[in-house]
mmCIF file of C-alpha atoms in Angstrom:
data_model
loop_
_atom_site.group_PDB
_atom_site.id
_atom_site.type_symbol
_atom_site.label_atom_id
_atom_site.label_comp_id
_atom_site.label_asym_id
_atom_site.label_seq_id
_atom_site.Cartn_x
_atom_site.Cartn_y
_atom_site.Cartn_z
ATOM 1 C CA MET A 1 164.862 68.366 66.294
ATOM 2 C CA THR A 2 166.406 69.336 69.624
ATOM 3 C CA PHE A 3 169.736 69.565 67.824
ATOM 4 C CA ILE A 4 168.411 72.074 65.311
ATOM 5 C CA VAL A 5 166.753 74.213 67.998
ATOM 6 C CA LEU A 6 169.887 74.264 70.172
ATOM 7 C CA ALA A 7 172.170 75.057 67.235
ATOM 8 C CA GLY A 8 169.832 77.904 66.346
ATOM 9 C CA LEU A 9 170.005 79.231 69.890
ATOM 10 C CA TRP A 10 173.773 79.085 69.884
ATOM 11 C CA ALA A 11 173.925 80.950 66.572
ATOM 12 C CA LEU A 12 171.643 83.570 68.095
ATOM 13 C CA LEU A 13 173.646 84.013 71.281
ATOM 14 C CA THR A 14 177.007 84.260 69.514
ATOM 15 C CA GLU A 15 175.595 86.342 66.644
ATOM 16 C CA THR A 16 176.820 83.587 64.272
ATOM 17 C CA ARG A 17 180.508 84.142 65.002
ATOM 18 C CA ARG A 18 182.531 81.438 63.256
ATOM 19 C CA ASP A 19 185.064 80.724 66.002
ATOM 20 C CA ALA A 20 182.320 80.323 68.599
ATOM 21 C CA TRP A 21 181.387 76.983 67.008
ATOM 22 C CA ILE A 22 184.565 75.468 68.488
ATOM 23 C CA VAL A 23 182.696 75.510 71.786
ATOM 24 C CA GLY A 24 179.220 75.422 70.258
ATOM 25 C CA VAL A 25 179.313 72.156 68.334
ATOM 26 C CA PRO A 26 180.417 69.916 71.251
ATOM 27 C CA VAL A 27 178.045 71.636 73.672
ATOM 28 C CA VAL A 28 175.049 71.395 71.338
ATOM 29 C CA LEU A 29 175.819 67.729 70.663
ATOM 30 C CA ALA A 30 176.183 66.918 74.360
ATOM 31 C CA ALA A 31 172.991 68.786 75.243
ATOM 32 C CA SER A 32 171.022 66.960 72.527
ATOM 33 C CA LEU A 33 172.215 63.613 73.864
ATOM 34 C CA VAL A 34 171.283 64.533 77.430
ATOM 35 C CA GLU A 35 167.887 65.724 76.266
ATOM 36 C CA ALA A 36 167.284 62.454 74.413
ATOM 37 C CA ARG A 37 167.991 60.533 77.625
ATOM 38 C CA LEU A 38 165.970 62.750 79.945
ATOM 39 C CA ALA A 39 162.955 63.450 77.722
ATOM 40 C CA SER A 40 159.744 61.836 78.871
ATOM 41 C CA ARG A 41 158.416 58.978 76.786
ATOM 42 C CA ASP A 42 155.232 60.947 76.573
ATOM 43 C CA ARG A 43 154.641 61.712 72.891
ATOM 44 C CA TRP A 44 152.929 65.002 72.256
ATOM 45 C CA ARG A 45 152.299 67.328 69.395
ATOM 46 C CA TRP A 46 151.257 70.892 68.893
ATOM 47 C CA SER A 47 148.359 71.906 66.799
ATOM 48 C CA VAL A 48 149.216 75.118 64.959
ATOM 49 C CA ILE A 49 145.605 76.268 64.849
ATOM 50 C CA GLY A 50 145.375 75.514 68.569
ATOM 51 C CA LEU A 51 148.434 77.681 69.206
ATOM 52 C CA LEU A 52 147.037 80.558 67.175
ATOM 53 C CA ARG A 53 143.803 80.327 69.140
ATOM 54 C CA PHE A 54 145.589 79.946 72.459
ATOM 55 C CA ALA A 55 148.106 82.794 72.117
ATOM 56 C CA PRO A 56 145.683 85.757 72.285
ATOM 57 C CA HIS A 57 143.798 84.131 75.146
ATOM 58 C CA PHE A 58 147.085 83.666 76.986
ATOM 59 C CA VAL A 59 148.306 87.230 76.404
ATOM 60 C CA ARG A 60 144.967 88.723 77.448
ATOM 61 C CA SER A 61 144.777 86.591 80.593
ATOM 62 C CA SER A 62 148.339 87.265 81.714
ATOM 63 C CA ILE A 63 147.909 91.015 81.283
ATOM 64 C CA GLY A 64 144.628 90.709 83.197
ATOM 65 C CA GLY A 65 146.446 88.756 85.896
ATOM 66 C CA GLY A 66 149.135 91.411 86.204
ATOM 67 C CA ILE A 67 146.672 94.270 86.413
ATOM 68 C CA ASP A 68 144.490 92.393 88.905
ATOM 69 C CA VAL A 69 147.310 91.607 91.327
ATOM 70 C CA ALA A 70 148.893 95.058 90.920
ATOM 71 C CA TRP A 71 145.549 96.691 91.731
ATOM 72 C CA ARG A 72 144.986 94.516 94.783
ATOM 73 C CA SER A 73 148.526 95.163 96.058
ATOM 74 C CA MET A 74 148.251 98.932 95.746
ATOM 75 C CA HIS A 75 144.683 99.222 97.097
ATOM 76 C CA PRO A 76 144.640 100.754 100.611
ATOM 77 C CA GLN A 77 142.245 98.094 101.946
ATOM 78 C CA LEU A 78 144.116 95.172 100.327
ATOM 79 C CA PRO A 79 140.968 93.550 98.834
ATOM 80 C CA ILE A 80 141.825 89.854 98.948
ATOM 81 C CA ASP A 81 139.897 86.816 100.166
ATOM 82 C CA PRO A 82 142.246 83.906 99.529
ATOM 83 C CA GLN A 83 141.462 80.223 99.864
ATOM 84 C CA MET A 84 142.704 76.845 98.669
ATOM 85 C CA ILE A 85 140.338 75.131 96.286
ATOM 86 C CA ALA A 86 140.368 71.635 94.809
ATOM 87 C CA TYR A 87 140.085 71.338 91.044
ATOM 88 C CA PRO A 88 139.574 67.866 89.551
ATOM 89 C CA LEU A 89 141.772 67.674 86.442
ATOM 90 C CA ARG A 90 140.393 66.385 83.174
ATOM 91 C CA LEU A 91 143.712 66.613 81.332
ATOM 92 C CA PRO A 92 145.610 63.313 81.335
ATOM 93 C CA ALA A 93 148.986 63.283 83.124
ATOM 94 C CA GLY A 94 151.811 64.376 80.859
ATOM 95 C CA THR A 95 153.109 67.390 79.011
ATOM 96 C CA ALA A 96 149.685 68.953 78.462
ATOM 97 C CA ARG A 97 148.874 68.797 82.172
ATOM 98 C CA THR A 98 152.255 70.248 83.151
ATOM 99 C CA PHE A 99 151.729 73.049 80.677
ATOM 100 C CA PHE A 100 148.270 73.728 82.110
ATOM 101 C CA MET A 101 149.612 73.917 85.668
ATOM 102 C CA ASN A 102 152.245 76.429 84.597
ATOM 103 C CA VAL A 103 149.770 78.624 82.768
ATOM 104 C CA VAL A 104 147.460 78.617 85.810
ATOM 105 C CA ASN A 105 150.207 80.542 87.631
ATOM 106 C CA LEU A 106 150.056 83.365 85.112
ATOM 107 C CA LEU A 107 146.281 83.776 85.107
ATOM 108 C CA PRO A 108 144.379 86.260 87.252
ATOM 109 C CA GLY A 109 144.080 85.176 90.863
ATOM 110 C CA THR A 110 145.314 81.569 90.711
ATOM 111 C CA VAL A 111 148.492 79.711 91.658
ATOM 112 C CA SER A 112 148.689 75.941 91.216
ATOM 113 C CA ALA A 113 149.998 74.539 94.465
ATOM 114 C CA ASP A 114 149.889 70.767 94.447
ATOM 115 C CA VAL A 115 148.598 67.851 92.418
ATOM 116 C CA ARG A 116 147.589 64.478 93.778
ATOM 117 C CA LYS A 117 145.519 61.781 92.136
ATOM 118 C CA ASN A 118 144.167 63.997 89.370
ATOM 119 C CA VAL A 119 143.109 66.716 91.790
ATOM 120 C CA LEU A 120 144.878 70.040 91.501
ATOM 121 C CA THR A 121 145.087 72.230 94.576
ATOM 122 C CA VAL A 122 144.781 75.853 93.514
ATOM 123 C CA HIS A 123 145.422 78.866 95.696
ATOM 124 C CA ALA A 124 142.884 81.520 94.750
ATOM 125 C CA MET A 125 143.437 85.177 95.542
ATOM 126 C CA ASP A 126 139.734 85.968 95.727
ATOM 127 C CA ILE A 127 137.317 83.128 96.302
ATOM 128 C CA ASN A 128 134.368 85.284 95.176
ATOM 129 C CA GLN A 129 135.429 85.035 91.550
ATOM 130 C CA PRO A 130 134.350 82.252 89.139
ATOM 131 C CA ILE A 131 137.633 80.341 89.485
ATOM 132 C CA GLN A 132 136.283 76.876 88.598
ATOM 133 C CA ARG A 133 134.732 78.133 85.377
ATOM 134 C CA GLU A 134 137.894 79.972 84.329
ATOM 135 C CA LEU A 135 140.044 76.916 85.001
ATOM 136 C CA ALA A 136 137.672 74.764 82.945
ATOM 137 C CA THR A 137 137.857 77.204 80.007
ATOM 138 C CA LEU A 138 141.648 77.191 80.189
ATOM 139 C CA GLU A 139 141.736 73.400 80.380
ATOM 140 C CA ASP A 140 139.629 73.169 77.221
ATOM 141 C CA ALA A 141 141.978 75.564 75.442
ATOM 142 C CA VAL A 142 145.079 73.599 76.502
ATOM 143 C CA ALA A 143 143.454 70.339 75.367
ATOM 144 C CA LYS A 144 142.854 71.859 71.922
ATOM 145 C CA LEU A 145 146.420 73.199 71.813
ATOM 146 C CA PHE A 146 147.933 69.774 72.455
ATOM 147 C CA ALA A 147 145.194 67.919 70.569
ATOM 148 C CA VAL A 148 144.491 65.634 73.531
ATOM 149 C CA HIS A 149 141.161 64.362 74.771
ATOM 150 C CA LEU A 150 139.942 65.342 78.196
ATOM 151 C CA ASN A 151 139.011 62.626 80.623
ATOM 152 C CA SER A 152 135.461 62.878 81.863
ATOM 153 C CA LEU A 153 135.166 63.388 85.605
ATOM 154 C CA GLU A 154 133.076 60.267 86.147
ATOM 155 C CA ASP A 155 135.766 58.150 84.556
ATOM 156 C CA PRO A 156 139.113 59.534 85.683
ATOM 157 C CA GLY A 157 140.975 57.513 83.059
ATOM 158 C CA GLU A 158 144.511 56.337 83.513
ATOM 159 C CA SER A 159 146.504 58.085 86.203
ATOM 160 C CA ARG A 160 150.058 57.938 87.390
ATOM 161 C CA MET B 1 161.644 112.702 69.765
ATOM 162 C CA SER B 2 160.052 110.306 67.311
ATOM 163 C CA ILE B 3 156.802 108.447 67.837
ATOM 164 C CA LEU B 4 158.793 105.224 68.175
ATOM 165 C CA ASP B 5 160.868 106.684 71.012
ATOM 166 C CA MET B 6 157.714 107.909 72.731
ATOM 167 C CA ALA B 7 156.008 104.526 72.470
ATOM 168 C CA SER B 8 159.088 102.745 73.769
ATOM 169 C CA LEU B 9 159.368 105.166 76.674
ATOM 170 C CA VAL B 10 155.708 104.716 77.622
ATOM 171 C CA LEU B 11 155.975 100.912 77.469
ATOM 172 C CA ILE B 12 159.092 100.892 79.651
ATOM 173 C CA ALA B 13 157.540 103.280 82.165
ATOM 174 C CA VAL B 14 154.329 101.244 82.474
ATOM 175 C CA GLY B 15 156.427 98.082 82.781
ATOM 176 C CA CYS B 16 158.274 99.655 85.705
ATOM 177 C CA LEU B 17 154.954 100.493 87.361
ATOM 178 C CA PHE B 18 154.093 96.787 87.311
ATOM 179 C CA PHE B 19 157.434 95.948 88.918
ATOM 180 C CA ILE B 20 156.735 98.514 91.647
ATOM 181 C CA ALA B 21 153.240 97.098 92.222
ATOM 182 C CA GLY B 22 154.681 93.587 92.423
ATOM 183 C CA SER B 23 157.222 94.697 95.016
ATOM 184 C CA VAL B 24 154.560 96.520 97.037
ATOM 185 C CA GLY B 25 152.474 93.347 96.978
ATOM 186 C CA MET B 26 155.491 91.343 98.117
ATOM 187 C CA LEU B 27 155.754 93.601 101.178
ATOM 188 C CA ARG B 28 152.076 94.069 102.007
ATOM 189 C CA LEU B 29 150.488 90.689 101.315
ATOM 190 C CA PRO B 30 150.081 88.363 104.296
ATOM 191 C CA ASP B 31 151.521 84.938 103.376
ATOM 192 C CA VAL B 32 153.719 82.976 100.986
ATOM 193 C CA PHE B 33 150.874 82.097 98.598
ATOM 194 C CA THR B 34 149.526 85.597 98.132
ATOM 195 C CA ARG B 35 153.049 86.924 97.705
ATOM 196 C CA LEU B 36 153.649 84.407 94.950
ATOM 197 C CA HIS B 37 150.663 85.876 93.134
ATOM 198 C CA ALA B 38 152.168 89.358 93.324
ATOM 199 C CA THR B 39 155.692 88.501 92.187
ATOM 200 C CA THR B 40 154.921 86.084 89.361
ATOM 201 C CA LYS B 41 152.036 87.901 87.731
ATOM 202 C CA ALA B 42 153.011 91.536 88.158
ATOM 203 C CA ASP B 43 156.633 90.901 87.220
ATOM 204 C CA ASN B 44 155.734 88.864 84.154
ATOM 205 C CA VAL B 45 153.616 91.670 82.766
ATOM 206 C CA GLY B 46 156.233 94.231 83.836
ATOM 207 C CA LEU B 47 159.003 92.358 82.057
ATOM 208 C CA GLY B 48 156.781 91.838 79.011
ATOM 209 C CA LEU B 49 156.192 95.567 78.641
ATOM 210 C CA LEU B 50 159.859 96.329 79.329
ATOM 211 C CA VAL B 51 160.957 93.900 76.606
ATOM 212 C CA LEU B 52 158.412 95.332 74.158
ATOM 213 C CA GLY B 53 159.678 98.831 74.876
ATOM 214 C CA LEU B 54 163.298 97.786 74.401
ATOM 215 C CA LEU B 55 162.438 95.888 71.207
ATOM 216 C CA LEU B 56 161.300 99.137 69.623
ATOM 217 C CA ARG B 57 164.771 100.617 70.082
ATOM 218 C CA SER B 58 166.947 97.494 69.768
ATOM 219 C CA GLY B 59 167.919 98.176 66.139
ATOM 220 C CA SER B 60 169.379 94.708 65.597
ATOM 221 C CA MET B 61 167.832 91.334 64.826
ATOM 222 C CA PHE B 62 170.168 89.600 67.265
ATOM 223 C CA VAL B 63 169.490 91.919 70.162
ATOM 224 C CA ALA B 64 165.752 91.714 69.481
ATOM 225 C CA SER B 65 165.661 87.928 69.423
ATOM 226 C CA LYS B 66 167.801 87.732 72.563
ATOM 227 C CA LEU B 67 165.313 90.006 74.313
ATOM 228 C CA VAL B 68 162.415 87.778 73.301
ATOM 229 C CA LEU B 69 164.395 84.724 74.408
ATOM 230 C CA ILE B 70 165.002 86.283 77.840
ATOM 231 C CA TRP B 71 161.297 87.044 78.117
ATOM 232 C CA LEU B 72 160.316 83.445 77.314
ATOM 233 C CA LEU B 73 162.885 81.974 79.703
ATOM 234 C CA VAL B 74 161.752 84.205 82.557
ATOM 235 C CA LEU B 75 158.125 83.299 81.817
ATOM 236 C CA VAL B 76 158.864 79.570 82.053
ATOM 237 C CA ALA B 77 161.197 79.925 85.040
ATOM 238 C CA GLY B 78 158.702 82.156 86.883
ATOM 239 C CA ALA B 79 155.739 79.846 86.406
ATOM 240 C CA THR B 80 157.699 76.721 87.334
ATOM 241 C CA THR B 81 159.378 78.220 90.395
ATOM 242 C CA CYS B 82 156.054 79.634 91.542
ATOM 243 C CA HIS B 83 154.540 76.153 91.463
ATOM 244 C CA LEU B 84 157.529 74.576 93.222
ATOM 245 C CA ILE B 85 157.479 77.114 96.067
ATOM 246 C CA ALA B 86 153.714 76.733 96.485
ATOM 247 C CA GLN B 87 153.978 72.942 96.455
ATOM 248 C CA SER B 88 156.726 72.793 99.051
ATOM 249 C CA ALA B 89 154.751 75.228 101.247
ATOM 250 C CA VAL B 90 151.640 73.043 101.006
ATOM 251 C CA ARG B 91 153.528 69.827 101.725
ATOM 252 C CA ARG B 92 155.256 71.412 104.695
ATOM 253 C CA GLY B 93 151.822 72.191 106.095
ATOM 254 C CA GLU B 94 151.834 75.938 105.592
ATOM 255 C CA ARG B 95 148.340 77.285 106.288
ATOM 256 C CA PRO B 96 147.120 79.831 103.776
ATOM 257 C CA TRP B 97 146.159 83.173 105.290
ATOM 258 C CA SER B 98 142.405 83.612 105.394
ATOM 259 C CA LYS B 99 140.023 86.437 106.172
ATOM 260 C CA ARG B 100 137.664 84.184 108.092
#
C-alpha cells in the first residue's frame, strides 16, 4: 500500500519521466521498507462515509479558525482572553487521537499543548467561548471517521 | 479578463490578506501560545486560498496535483509543529499570558 502511494507521488513529482525511475525505484523501495519498520502496530481504518461527513466540517472550521484569529489580530483592542484548559480525552491512544490533536490546532481558538494520562491540555484563545463543547463535537466526528469507540469518562479504558 | 482570471485573482488577494493578518498577530500577540494561534490558523487559510487561486490558472494536471500536495504537506507540518512548540513550551514551564 505504502509502495503504491509512494510510487504515485514519485510519478507526480517527475511528471512520469521515464529516466527518473532510475532514482525513483530504489528510493521508493527503501522508503517503503523504512515505513514498514517504523509504522506503529496500531491498526486503523478509514470509514469513507466518515471522511465525507468530516471533510466539510473540517473545511468550515479551519476557515472559521483563520477568520477568527485574523480578526482578533487586526482588532485595535486585541480581544483575547487566553487560558489553559484541561480536556479529558475519550479517544483511545493511537492514530485517531493523534489525528484529533492535530485537527484541534486548526480549529478556531484552540491549540493542543500537551497530553498526559488521557488529559489533553488545550490553550484557548478566548475562554468565554464554548471550547469544551466544540472539542467534544470534534472528538465524536473523529471517532466516526476512524470507526473507533470512545472511552467513557468514568472508565478511562486502556491507556499508554 | 475572463471570469476565471478574476476569481483566481480574488482568491489570491484574499489569501494574502490572511497571511498579513497572521504576521500582524505574530507581532502583536503577547506570548508563544497566542502567536501559535495566529501563524498556524491564519497561514493555513491563507495558503488554502492561494492554492485554490493558483489551481484555477495552473493549466496542467501535474502542476495542479503538486499544488494540492504542497497544501496538504503544509497543513500536516503546520499542525504538528504547532503542537510540538506548544508542548515544549508547557514542559519548560512557560506561563501562558493572561488578562487576569
